[in-house]
Coordinates of C-alpha atoms and ligand atoms in Angstrom, one line a residue:
X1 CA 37.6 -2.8 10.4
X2 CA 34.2 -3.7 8.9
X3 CA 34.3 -4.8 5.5
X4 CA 32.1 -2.0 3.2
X5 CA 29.2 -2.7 1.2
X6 CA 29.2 -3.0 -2.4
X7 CA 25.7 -2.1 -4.1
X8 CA 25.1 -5.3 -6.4
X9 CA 25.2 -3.0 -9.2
X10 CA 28.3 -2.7 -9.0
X11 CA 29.5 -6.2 -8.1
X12 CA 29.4 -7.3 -11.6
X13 CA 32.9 -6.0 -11.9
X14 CA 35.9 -7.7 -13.6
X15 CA 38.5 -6.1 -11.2
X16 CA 36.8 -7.5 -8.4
X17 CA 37.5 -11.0 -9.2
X18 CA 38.8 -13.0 -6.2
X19 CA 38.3 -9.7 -3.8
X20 CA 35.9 -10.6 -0.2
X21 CA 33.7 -8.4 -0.8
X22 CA 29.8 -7.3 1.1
X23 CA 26.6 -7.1 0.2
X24 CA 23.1 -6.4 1.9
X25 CA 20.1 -7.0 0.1
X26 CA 17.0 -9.3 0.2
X27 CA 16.0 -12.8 -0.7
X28 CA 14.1 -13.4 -3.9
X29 CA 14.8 -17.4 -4.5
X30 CA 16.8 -20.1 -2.5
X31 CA 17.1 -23.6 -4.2
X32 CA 19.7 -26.2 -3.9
X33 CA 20.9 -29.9 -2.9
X34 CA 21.9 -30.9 0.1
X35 CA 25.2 -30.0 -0.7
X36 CA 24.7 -26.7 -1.6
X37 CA 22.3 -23.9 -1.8
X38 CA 22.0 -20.7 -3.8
X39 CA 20.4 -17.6 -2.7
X40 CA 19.5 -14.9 -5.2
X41 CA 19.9 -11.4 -3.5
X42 CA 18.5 -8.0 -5.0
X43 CA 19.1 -4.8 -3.2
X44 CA 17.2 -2.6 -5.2
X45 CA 20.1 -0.6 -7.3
X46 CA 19.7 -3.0 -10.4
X47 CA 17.4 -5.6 -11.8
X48 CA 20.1 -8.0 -11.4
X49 CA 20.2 -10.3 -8.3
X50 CA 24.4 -12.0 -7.3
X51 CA 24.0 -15.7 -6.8
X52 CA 25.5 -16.7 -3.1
X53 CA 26.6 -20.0 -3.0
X54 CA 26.5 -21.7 0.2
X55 CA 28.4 -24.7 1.1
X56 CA 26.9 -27.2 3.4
X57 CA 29.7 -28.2 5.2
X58 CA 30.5 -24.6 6.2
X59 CA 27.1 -23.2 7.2
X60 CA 24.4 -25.5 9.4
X61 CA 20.8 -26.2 8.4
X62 CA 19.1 -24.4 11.7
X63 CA 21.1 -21.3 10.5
X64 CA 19.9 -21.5 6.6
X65 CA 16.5 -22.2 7.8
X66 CA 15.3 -18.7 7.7
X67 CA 16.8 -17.9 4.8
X68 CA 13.4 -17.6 3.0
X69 CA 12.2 -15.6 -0.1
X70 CA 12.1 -12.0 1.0
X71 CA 14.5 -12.2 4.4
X72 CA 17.2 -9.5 4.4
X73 CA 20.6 -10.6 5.0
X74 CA 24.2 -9.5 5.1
X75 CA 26.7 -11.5 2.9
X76 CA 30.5 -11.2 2.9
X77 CA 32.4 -14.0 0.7
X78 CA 35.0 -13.8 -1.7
X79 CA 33.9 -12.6 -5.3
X80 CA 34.2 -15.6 -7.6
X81 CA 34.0 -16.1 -11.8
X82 CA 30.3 -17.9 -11.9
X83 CA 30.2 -21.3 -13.9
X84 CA 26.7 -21.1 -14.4
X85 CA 24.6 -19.6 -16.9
X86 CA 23.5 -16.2 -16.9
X87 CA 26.0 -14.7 -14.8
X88 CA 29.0 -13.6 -14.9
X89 CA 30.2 -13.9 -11.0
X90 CA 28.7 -15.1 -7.7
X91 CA 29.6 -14.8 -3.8
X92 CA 31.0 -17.5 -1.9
X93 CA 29.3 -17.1 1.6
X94 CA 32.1 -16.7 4.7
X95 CA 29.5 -15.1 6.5
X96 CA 26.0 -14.8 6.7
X97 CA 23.9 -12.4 9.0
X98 CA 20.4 -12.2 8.7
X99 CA 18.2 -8.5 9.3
X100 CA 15.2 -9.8 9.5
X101 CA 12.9 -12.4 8.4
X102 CA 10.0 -13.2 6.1
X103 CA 7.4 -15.8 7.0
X104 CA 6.6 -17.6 4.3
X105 CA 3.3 -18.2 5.6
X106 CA 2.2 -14.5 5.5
X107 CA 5.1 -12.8 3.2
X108 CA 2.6 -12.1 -0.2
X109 CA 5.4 -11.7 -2.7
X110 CA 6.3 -15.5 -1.6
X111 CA 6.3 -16.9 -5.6
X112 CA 6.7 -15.2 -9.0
X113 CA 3.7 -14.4 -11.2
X114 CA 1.8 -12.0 -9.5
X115 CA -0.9 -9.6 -11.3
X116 CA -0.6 -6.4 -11.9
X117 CA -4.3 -6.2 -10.3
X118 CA -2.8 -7.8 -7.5
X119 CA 0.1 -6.2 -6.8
X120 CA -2.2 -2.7 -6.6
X121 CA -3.8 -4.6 -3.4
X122 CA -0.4 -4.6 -2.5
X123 CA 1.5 -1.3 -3.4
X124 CA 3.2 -1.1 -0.1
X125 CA 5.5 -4.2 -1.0
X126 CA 4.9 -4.1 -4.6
X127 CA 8.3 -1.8 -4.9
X128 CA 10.3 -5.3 -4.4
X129 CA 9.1 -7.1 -7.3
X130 CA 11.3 -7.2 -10.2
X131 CA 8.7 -5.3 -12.4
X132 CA 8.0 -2.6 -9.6
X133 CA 11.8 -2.2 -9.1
X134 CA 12.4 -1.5 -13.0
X135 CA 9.3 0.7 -13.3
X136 CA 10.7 3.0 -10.2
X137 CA 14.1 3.3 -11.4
X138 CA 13.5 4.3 -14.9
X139 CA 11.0 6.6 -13.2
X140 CA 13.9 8.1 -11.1
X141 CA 15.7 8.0 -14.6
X142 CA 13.0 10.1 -16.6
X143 CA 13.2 12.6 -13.6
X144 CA 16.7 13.0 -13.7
X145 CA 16.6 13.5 -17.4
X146 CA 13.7 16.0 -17.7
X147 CA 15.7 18.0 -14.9
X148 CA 19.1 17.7 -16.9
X149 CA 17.5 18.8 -20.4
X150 CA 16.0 22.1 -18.9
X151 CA 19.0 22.5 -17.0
X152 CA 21.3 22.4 -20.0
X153 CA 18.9 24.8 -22.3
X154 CA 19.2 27.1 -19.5
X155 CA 15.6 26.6 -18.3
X156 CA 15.1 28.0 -14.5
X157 CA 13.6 24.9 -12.3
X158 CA 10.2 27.4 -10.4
X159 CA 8.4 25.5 -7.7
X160 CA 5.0 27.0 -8.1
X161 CA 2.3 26.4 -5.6
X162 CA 0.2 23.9 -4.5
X163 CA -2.5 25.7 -2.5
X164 CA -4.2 27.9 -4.9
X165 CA -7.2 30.5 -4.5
X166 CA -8.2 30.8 -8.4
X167 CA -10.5 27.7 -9.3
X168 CA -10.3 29.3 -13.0
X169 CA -7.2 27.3 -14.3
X170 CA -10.2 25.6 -16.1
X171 CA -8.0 22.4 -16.7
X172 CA -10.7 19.8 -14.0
X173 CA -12.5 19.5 -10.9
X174 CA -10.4 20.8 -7.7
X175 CA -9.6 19.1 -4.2
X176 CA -11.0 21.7 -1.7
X177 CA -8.2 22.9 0.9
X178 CA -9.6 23.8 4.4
X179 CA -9.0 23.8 7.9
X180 CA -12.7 25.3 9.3
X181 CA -14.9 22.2 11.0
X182 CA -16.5 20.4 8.6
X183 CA -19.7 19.2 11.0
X184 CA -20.3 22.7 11.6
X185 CA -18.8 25.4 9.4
X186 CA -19.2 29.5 10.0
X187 CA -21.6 30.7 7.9
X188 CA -22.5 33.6 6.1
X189 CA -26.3 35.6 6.5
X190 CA -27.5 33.6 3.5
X191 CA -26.4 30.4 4.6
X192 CA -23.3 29.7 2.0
X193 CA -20.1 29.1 4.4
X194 CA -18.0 31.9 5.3
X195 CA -14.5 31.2 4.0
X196 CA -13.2 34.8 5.4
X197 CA -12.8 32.8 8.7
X198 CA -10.6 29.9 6.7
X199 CA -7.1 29.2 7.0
X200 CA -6.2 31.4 3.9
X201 CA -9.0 34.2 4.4
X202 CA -11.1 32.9 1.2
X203 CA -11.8 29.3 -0.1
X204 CA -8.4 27.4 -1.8
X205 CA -7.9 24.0 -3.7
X206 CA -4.8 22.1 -4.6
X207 CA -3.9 23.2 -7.9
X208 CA -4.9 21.5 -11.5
X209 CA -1.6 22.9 -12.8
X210 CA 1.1 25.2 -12.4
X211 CA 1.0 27.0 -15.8
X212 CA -0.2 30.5 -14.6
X213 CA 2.3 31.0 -12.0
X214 CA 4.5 29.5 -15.0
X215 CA 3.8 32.5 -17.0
X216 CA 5.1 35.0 -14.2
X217 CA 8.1 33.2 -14.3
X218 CA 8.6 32.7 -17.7
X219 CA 8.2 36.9 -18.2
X220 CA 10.5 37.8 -16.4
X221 CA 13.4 34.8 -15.9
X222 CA 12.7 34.0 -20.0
X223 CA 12.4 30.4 -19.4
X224 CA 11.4 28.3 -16.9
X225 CA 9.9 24.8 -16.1
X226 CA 8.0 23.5 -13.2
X227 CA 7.6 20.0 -12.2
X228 CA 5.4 19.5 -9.1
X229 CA 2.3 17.2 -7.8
X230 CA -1.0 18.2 -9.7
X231 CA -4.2 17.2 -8.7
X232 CA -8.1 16.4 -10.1
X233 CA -10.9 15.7 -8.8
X234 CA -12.2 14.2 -12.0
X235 CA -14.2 10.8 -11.4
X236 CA -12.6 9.4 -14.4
X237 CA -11.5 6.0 -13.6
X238 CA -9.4 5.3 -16.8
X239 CA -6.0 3.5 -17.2
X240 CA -4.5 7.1 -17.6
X241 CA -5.8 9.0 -15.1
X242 CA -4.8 9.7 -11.5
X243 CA -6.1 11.8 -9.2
X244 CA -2.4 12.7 -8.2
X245 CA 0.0 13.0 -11.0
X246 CA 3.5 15.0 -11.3
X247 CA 3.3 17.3 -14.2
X248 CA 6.2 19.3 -16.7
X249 CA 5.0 22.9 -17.6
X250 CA 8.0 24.7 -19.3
X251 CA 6.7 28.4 -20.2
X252 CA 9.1 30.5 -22.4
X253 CA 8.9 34.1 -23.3
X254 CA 9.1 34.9 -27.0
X255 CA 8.0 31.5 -27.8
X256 CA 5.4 31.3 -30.8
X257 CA 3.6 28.2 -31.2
X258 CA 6.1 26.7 -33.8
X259 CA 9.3 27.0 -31.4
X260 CA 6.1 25.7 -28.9
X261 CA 5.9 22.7 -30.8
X262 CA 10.0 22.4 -31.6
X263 CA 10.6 22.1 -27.6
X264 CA 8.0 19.4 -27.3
X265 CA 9.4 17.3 -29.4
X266 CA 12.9 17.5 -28.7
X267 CA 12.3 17.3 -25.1
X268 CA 10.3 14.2 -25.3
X269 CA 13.0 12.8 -27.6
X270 CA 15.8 13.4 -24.8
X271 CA 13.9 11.9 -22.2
X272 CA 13.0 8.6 -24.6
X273 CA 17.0 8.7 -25.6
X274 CA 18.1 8.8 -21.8
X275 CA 16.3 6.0 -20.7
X276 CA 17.4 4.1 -23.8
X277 CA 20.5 4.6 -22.7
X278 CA 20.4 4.4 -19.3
X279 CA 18.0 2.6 -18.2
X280 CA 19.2 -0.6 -20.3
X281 CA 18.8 -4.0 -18.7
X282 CA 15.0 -2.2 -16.7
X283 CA 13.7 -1.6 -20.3
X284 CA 14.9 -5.1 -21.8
X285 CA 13.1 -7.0 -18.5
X286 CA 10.2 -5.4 -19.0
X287 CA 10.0 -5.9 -22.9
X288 CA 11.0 -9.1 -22.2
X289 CA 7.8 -9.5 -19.7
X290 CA 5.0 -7.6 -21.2
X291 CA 5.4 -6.1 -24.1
X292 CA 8.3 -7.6 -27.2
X293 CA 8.1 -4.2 -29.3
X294 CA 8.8 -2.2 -26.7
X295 CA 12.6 -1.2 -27.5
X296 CA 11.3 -1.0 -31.4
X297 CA 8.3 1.4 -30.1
X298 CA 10.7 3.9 -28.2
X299 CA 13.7 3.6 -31.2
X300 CA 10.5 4.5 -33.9
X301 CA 9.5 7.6 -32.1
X302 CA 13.1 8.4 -31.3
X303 CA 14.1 8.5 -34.9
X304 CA 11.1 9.9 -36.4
X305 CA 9.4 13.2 -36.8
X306 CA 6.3 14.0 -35.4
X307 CA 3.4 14.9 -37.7
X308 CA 2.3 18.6 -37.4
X309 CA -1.0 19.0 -38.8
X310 CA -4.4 21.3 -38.3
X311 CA -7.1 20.5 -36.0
X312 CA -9.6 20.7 -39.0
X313 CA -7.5 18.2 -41.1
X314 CA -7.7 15.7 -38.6
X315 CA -11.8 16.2 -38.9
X316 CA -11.6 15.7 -42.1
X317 CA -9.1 12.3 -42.3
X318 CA -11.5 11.2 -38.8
X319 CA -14.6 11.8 -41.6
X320 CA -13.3 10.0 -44.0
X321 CA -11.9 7.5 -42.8
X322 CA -14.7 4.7 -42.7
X323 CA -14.2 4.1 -39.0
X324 CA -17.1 3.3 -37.0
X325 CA -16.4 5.5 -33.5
X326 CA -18.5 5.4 -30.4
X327 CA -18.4 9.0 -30.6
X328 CA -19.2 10.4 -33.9
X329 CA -17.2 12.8 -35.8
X330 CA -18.1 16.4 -36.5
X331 CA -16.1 19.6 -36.4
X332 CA -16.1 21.7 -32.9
X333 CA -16.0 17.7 -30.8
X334 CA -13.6 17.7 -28.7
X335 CA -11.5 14.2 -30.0
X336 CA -11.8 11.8 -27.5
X337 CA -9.3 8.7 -27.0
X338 CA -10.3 6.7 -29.8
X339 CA -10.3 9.6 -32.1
X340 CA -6.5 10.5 -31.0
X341 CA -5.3 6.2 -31.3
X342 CA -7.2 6.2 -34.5
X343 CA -4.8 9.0 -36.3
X344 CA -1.3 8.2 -34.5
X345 CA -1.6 4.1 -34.4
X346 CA -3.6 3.5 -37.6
X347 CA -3.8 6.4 -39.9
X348 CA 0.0 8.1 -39.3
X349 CA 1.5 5.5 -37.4
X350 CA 3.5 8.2 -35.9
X351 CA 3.4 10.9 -33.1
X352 CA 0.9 13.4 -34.2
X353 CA 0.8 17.2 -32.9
X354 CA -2.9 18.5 -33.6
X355 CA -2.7 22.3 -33.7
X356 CA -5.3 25.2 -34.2
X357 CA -8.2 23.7 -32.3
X358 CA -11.6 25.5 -31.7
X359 CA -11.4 27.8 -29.0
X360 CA -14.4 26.8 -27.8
X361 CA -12.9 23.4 -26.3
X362 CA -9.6 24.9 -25.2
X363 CA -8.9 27.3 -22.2
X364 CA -9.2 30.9 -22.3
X365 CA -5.5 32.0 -22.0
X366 CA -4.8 30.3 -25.9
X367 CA -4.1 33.0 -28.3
X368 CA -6.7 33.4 -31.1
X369 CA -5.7 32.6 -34.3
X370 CA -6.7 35.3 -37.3
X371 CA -10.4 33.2 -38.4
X372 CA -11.6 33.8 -34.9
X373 CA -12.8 30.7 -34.7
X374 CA -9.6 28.4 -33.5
X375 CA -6.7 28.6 -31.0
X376 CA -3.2 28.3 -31.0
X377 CA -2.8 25.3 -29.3
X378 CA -1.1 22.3 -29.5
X379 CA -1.6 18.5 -27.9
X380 CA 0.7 15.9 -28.8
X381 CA -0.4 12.3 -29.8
X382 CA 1.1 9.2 -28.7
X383 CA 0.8 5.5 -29.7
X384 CA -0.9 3.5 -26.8
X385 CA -1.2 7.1 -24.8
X386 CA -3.4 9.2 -26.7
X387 CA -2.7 12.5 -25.5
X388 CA 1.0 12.8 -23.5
X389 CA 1.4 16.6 -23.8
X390 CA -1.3 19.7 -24.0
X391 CA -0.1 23.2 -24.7
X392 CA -0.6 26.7 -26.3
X393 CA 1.4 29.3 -27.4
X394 CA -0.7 32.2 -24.8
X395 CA -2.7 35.1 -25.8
X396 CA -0.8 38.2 -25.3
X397 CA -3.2 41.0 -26.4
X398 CA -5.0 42.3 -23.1
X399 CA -7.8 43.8 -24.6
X400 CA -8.0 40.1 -26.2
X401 CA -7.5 38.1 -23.3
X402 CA -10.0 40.2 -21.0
X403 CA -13.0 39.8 -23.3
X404 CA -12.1 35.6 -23.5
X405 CA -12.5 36.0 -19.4
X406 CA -15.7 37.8 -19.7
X407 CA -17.1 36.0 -22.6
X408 CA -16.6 32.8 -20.0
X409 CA -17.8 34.4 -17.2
X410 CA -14.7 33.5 -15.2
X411 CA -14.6 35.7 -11.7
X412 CA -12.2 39.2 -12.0
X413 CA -11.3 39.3 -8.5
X414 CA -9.1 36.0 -9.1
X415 CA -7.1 37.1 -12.2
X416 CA -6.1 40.4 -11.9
X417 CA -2.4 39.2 -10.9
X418 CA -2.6 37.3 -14.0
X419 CA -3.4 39.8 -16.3
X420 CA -1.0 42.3 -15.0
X421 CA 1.4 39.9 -17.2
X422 CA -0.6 41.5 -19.8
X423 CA -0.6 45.2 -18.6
X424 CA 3.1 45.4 -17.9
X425 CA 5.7 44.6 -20.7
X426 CA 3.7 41.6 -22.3
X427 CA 5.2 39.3 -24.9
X428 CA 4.7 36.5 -26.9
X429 CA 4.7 33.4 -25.3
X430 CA 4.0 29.6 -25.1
X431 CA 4.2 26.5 -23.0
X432 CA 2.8 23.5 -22.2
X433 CA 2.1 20.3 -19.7
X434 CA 3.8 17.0 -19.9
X435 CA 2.0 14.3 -17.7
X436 CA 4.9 12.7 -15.9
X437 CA 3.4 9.1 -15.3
X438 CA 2.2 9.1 -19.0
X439 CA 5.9 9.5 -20.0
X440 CA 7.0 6.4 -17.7
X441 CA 3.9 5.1 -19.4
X442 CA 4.9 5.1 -22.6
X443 CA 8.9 4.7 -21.8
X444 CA 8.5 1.7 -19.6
X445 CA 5.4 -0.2 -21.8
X446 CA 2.8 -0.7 -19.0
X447 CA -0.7 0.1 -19.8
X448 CA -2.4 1.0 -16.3
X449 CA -1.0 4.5 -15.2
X450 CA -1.6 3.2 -11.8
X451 CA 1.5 1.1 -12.2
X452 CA 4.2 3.4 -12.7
X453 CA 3.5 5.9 -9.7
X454 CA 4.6 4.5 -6.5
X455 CA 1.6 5.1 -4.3
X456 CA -1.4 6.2 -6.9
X457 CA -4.6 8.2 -5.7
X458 CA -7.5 7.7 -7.4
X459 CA -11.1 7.4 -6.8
X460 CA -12.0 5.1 -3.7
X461 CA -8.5 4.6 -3.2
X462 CA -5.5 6.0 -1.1
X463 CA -4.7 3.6 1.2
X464 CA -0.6 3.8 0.6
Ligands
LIG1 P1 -7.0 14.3 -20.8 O1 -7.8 14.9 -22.0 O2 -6.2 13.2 -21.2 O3 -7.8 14.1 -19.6 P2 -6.3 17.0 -20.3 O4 -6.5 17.6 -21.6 O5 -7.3 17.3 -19.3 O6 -6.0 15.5 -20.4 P3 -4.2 18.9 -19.7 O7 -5.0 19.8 -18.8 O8 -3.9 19.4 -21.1 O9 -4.9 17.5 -19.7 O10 -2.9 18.5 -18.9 C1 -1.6 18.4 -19.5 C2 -1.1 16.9 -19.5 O11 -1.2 16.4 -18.2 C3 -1.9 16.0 -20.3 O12 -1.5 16.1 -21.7 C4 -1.6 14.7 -19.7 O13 -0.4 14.2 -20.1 C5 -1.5 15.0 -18.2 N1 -2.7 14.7 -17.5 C6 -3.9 15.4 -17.5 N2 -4.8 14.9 -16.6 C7 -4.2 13.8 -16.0 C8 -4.6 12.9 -15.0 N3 -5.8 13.0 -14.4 N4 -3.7 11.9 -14.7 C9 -2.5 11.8 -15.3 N5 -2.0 12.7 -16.2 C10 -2.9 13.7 -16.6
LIG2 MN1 -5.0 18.7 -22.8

């Protein structure tokens, strides 16, 4: 009977001392004497590679040969204590089958040191980097985590959709969804295109966000989350925007904006405090690699609590604080970047949560505070991120919330299933939006959001 594979995460295992054991993986080095050679295998389920040893008198040069950087093999061998340094056991090779080569004339990943920038020209191989492989598991990790926390508050997991008709979620530009002819389109007396004949019967986008739909579910399951693809059509070609991103939205019934503000932070905490935990020896590499106070960064925010303070008091500390911005200061801006770094890194040197914004910069659905003037909503600031999280608690009031959509002019015939939230048995409520690659952002250290999502879309670019 065929010998079963062991994942190599799980090889480093006292108990298998002296056992034959199997392993699949692929190639990252080969060096050696003539005597013998040592092949370090990875198979994906840890950063850790085994060593194979490879005795000369057992195994032929012609069969070595393509046993190059990258080549996927199949190893059995008896499990051995390792004298060398850095690990604790290796394989000696009884057998060695090899998958499939990797030409070391044309395989890019053929030596260590790669860019960052580079390794985006090459994001359908990039996965088997060290760097890539510890990014996408604590990814996997963060996932896992956000599900498990909502799952264990009793949260209800609601898939919203992704083909919307309302284009007044207000939160960025929208990807049109449509299926007439492009090169010649039906059109209406006037000339404008005549959607009625569209897939849907009227004109749909890929959504911005899945908070409205959130709110249905939130009044009447209590409290749900979603986490789903989002998409914008924004041309901002920053280090934390994608065009694609996954996105949190927990909504809550009887939520106000305090209990809003509660969940954010001790959600965010879990998911720093899983990974910590979990993700152990991907989070040390990559301190390790780019960034030394990364394990320091996560334990700070992990242990601290977040500042809660006023919109209007973060004017005034912006005002005052003698900092020359490239976008001046003044009550009613909405705070760009620089702004947000300026009061978490330097002034705080903490998370911040800004609350009680004007309404004038926020969305319409944010409940009005008593001055008329500012919103109940809340953004969370984070070192090196700027803003991770964006929420509210909602407006309830109907008569309230209507004259918000008129006052914006937003279109009647797409809202009236929202407002019926309003009509029927309304409550308090609140949510809010975690950007999911900002997280893995922050948690793994990287600073271009386009490395920690496998395949990233953003402007000029979706090639993998
Ligand atoms: P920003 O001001 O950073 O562009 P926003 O205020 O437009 O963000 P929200 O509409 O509040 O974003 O969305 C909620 C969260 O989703 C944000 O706090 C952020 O973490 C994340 N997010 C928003 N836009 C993007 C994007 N283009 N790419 C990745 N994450 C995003
Ligand atoms: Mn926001």
């Amino acid at each position: 009977m065929a010998l079963k594979r062991t994942k190599i995460v799980d090889i480093f295992n006292p108990e298998l001392i002296g056992e034959k054991v199997c392993v699949k993986g692929w190639v990252r080095t080969r060096r050696g004497n003539k005597n013998v050679q040592f092949v370090a295998l990875n198979d994906g389920s840890t950063i850790k590679n085994i060593q194979i040893v490879i005795d000369l008198e057992k195994f032929s040069d012609e069969e070595l040969k393509p046993i190059t950087t990258g080549a996927s093999l199949h190893v059995e061998g008896q499990l051995v204590a390792s004298q060398g340094k850095g690990q604790t056991c290796e394989i000696q090779a009884e057998s060695i089958e090899i998958y499939g080569t990797a030409d070391p004339q044309t395989y890019p990943l053929q030596k260590k040191g790669h860019t960052l920038e580079f390794l985006r020209e090459i994001a359908h191989l990039r996965p088997r980097t060290n760097t890539f492989g510890a990014v996408l598991r604590i990814r996997h990790n963060l996932a896992f985590a956000i599900h498990k926390f909502f799952n264990e508050k009793g949260f209800f997991y609601l898939n919203t959709p992704l083909i919307t008709a309302s284009d007044c979620e207000g939160a960025g530009a929208m990807f049109q969804v449509s299926t007439l002819d492009m090169d010649n389109p039906p059109r209406n007396e006037d000339g404008s295109i005549d959607y009625t004949q569209d897939f849907f019967g009227k004109q749909t986008s890929l959504t911005v966000s899945g908070q409205l739909e959130g709110e249905l579910g939130a009044t009447a399951l209590g409290a749900i989350y979603t986490f789903g693809p989002t998409f914008r059509a924004e041309n901002s070609n920053t280090p934390r925007h994608l065009a694609e991103f996954w996105m949190i939205e927990p909504e809550v019934a009887f939520n106000d904006i305090t209990d809003n503000m509660d969940l954010a932070e001790e959600f965010i905490k879990y998911c720093i405090g899983y990974a910590l935990e979990n993700c152990k020896d991907d989070i040390e590499f990559l301190a390790q690699m780019y960034d030394k106070n990364l394990v320091e960064r996560l334990e700070f925010v992990l242990h601290n609590k977040f500042i809660r303070l006023p919109y209007t008091e973060a004017i005034k500390i912006l005002e005052n604080s003698g900092q020359k911005f490239e976008f001046p200061v003044s009550w009613g801006i909405d705070l760009q970047s620089e702004h947000e770094r300026y009061l978490v890194e330097k002034h705080f040197e903490k998370p911040v949560i800004l609350t009680d914004y004007p309404k004038e910069i926020k969305a319409f659905y944010m409940k009005l505070n008593d001055d008329g003037k500012t919103v109940r909503a809340m953004d969370v600031l984070f070192p090196q991120i700027g803003e991770i999280i964006g929420g509210s608690e909602r407006e309830a009031d109907y008569d309230k919330l209507l004259a918000r959509i008129e006052e914006l002019h937003i279109p009647m015939k797409d809202m009236w299933w929202y407002l019926d939230t309003r009509r029927f048995g309304t409550v308090p409520h609140s949510g809010f939006g975690l950007g999911f690659e900002r997280l893995v952002l922050f948690v793994t250290g990287m600073t271009n959001i386009r490395d920690v999502i496998p395949f990233p879309r953003t402007p000029k670019n979706a090639e993998f």
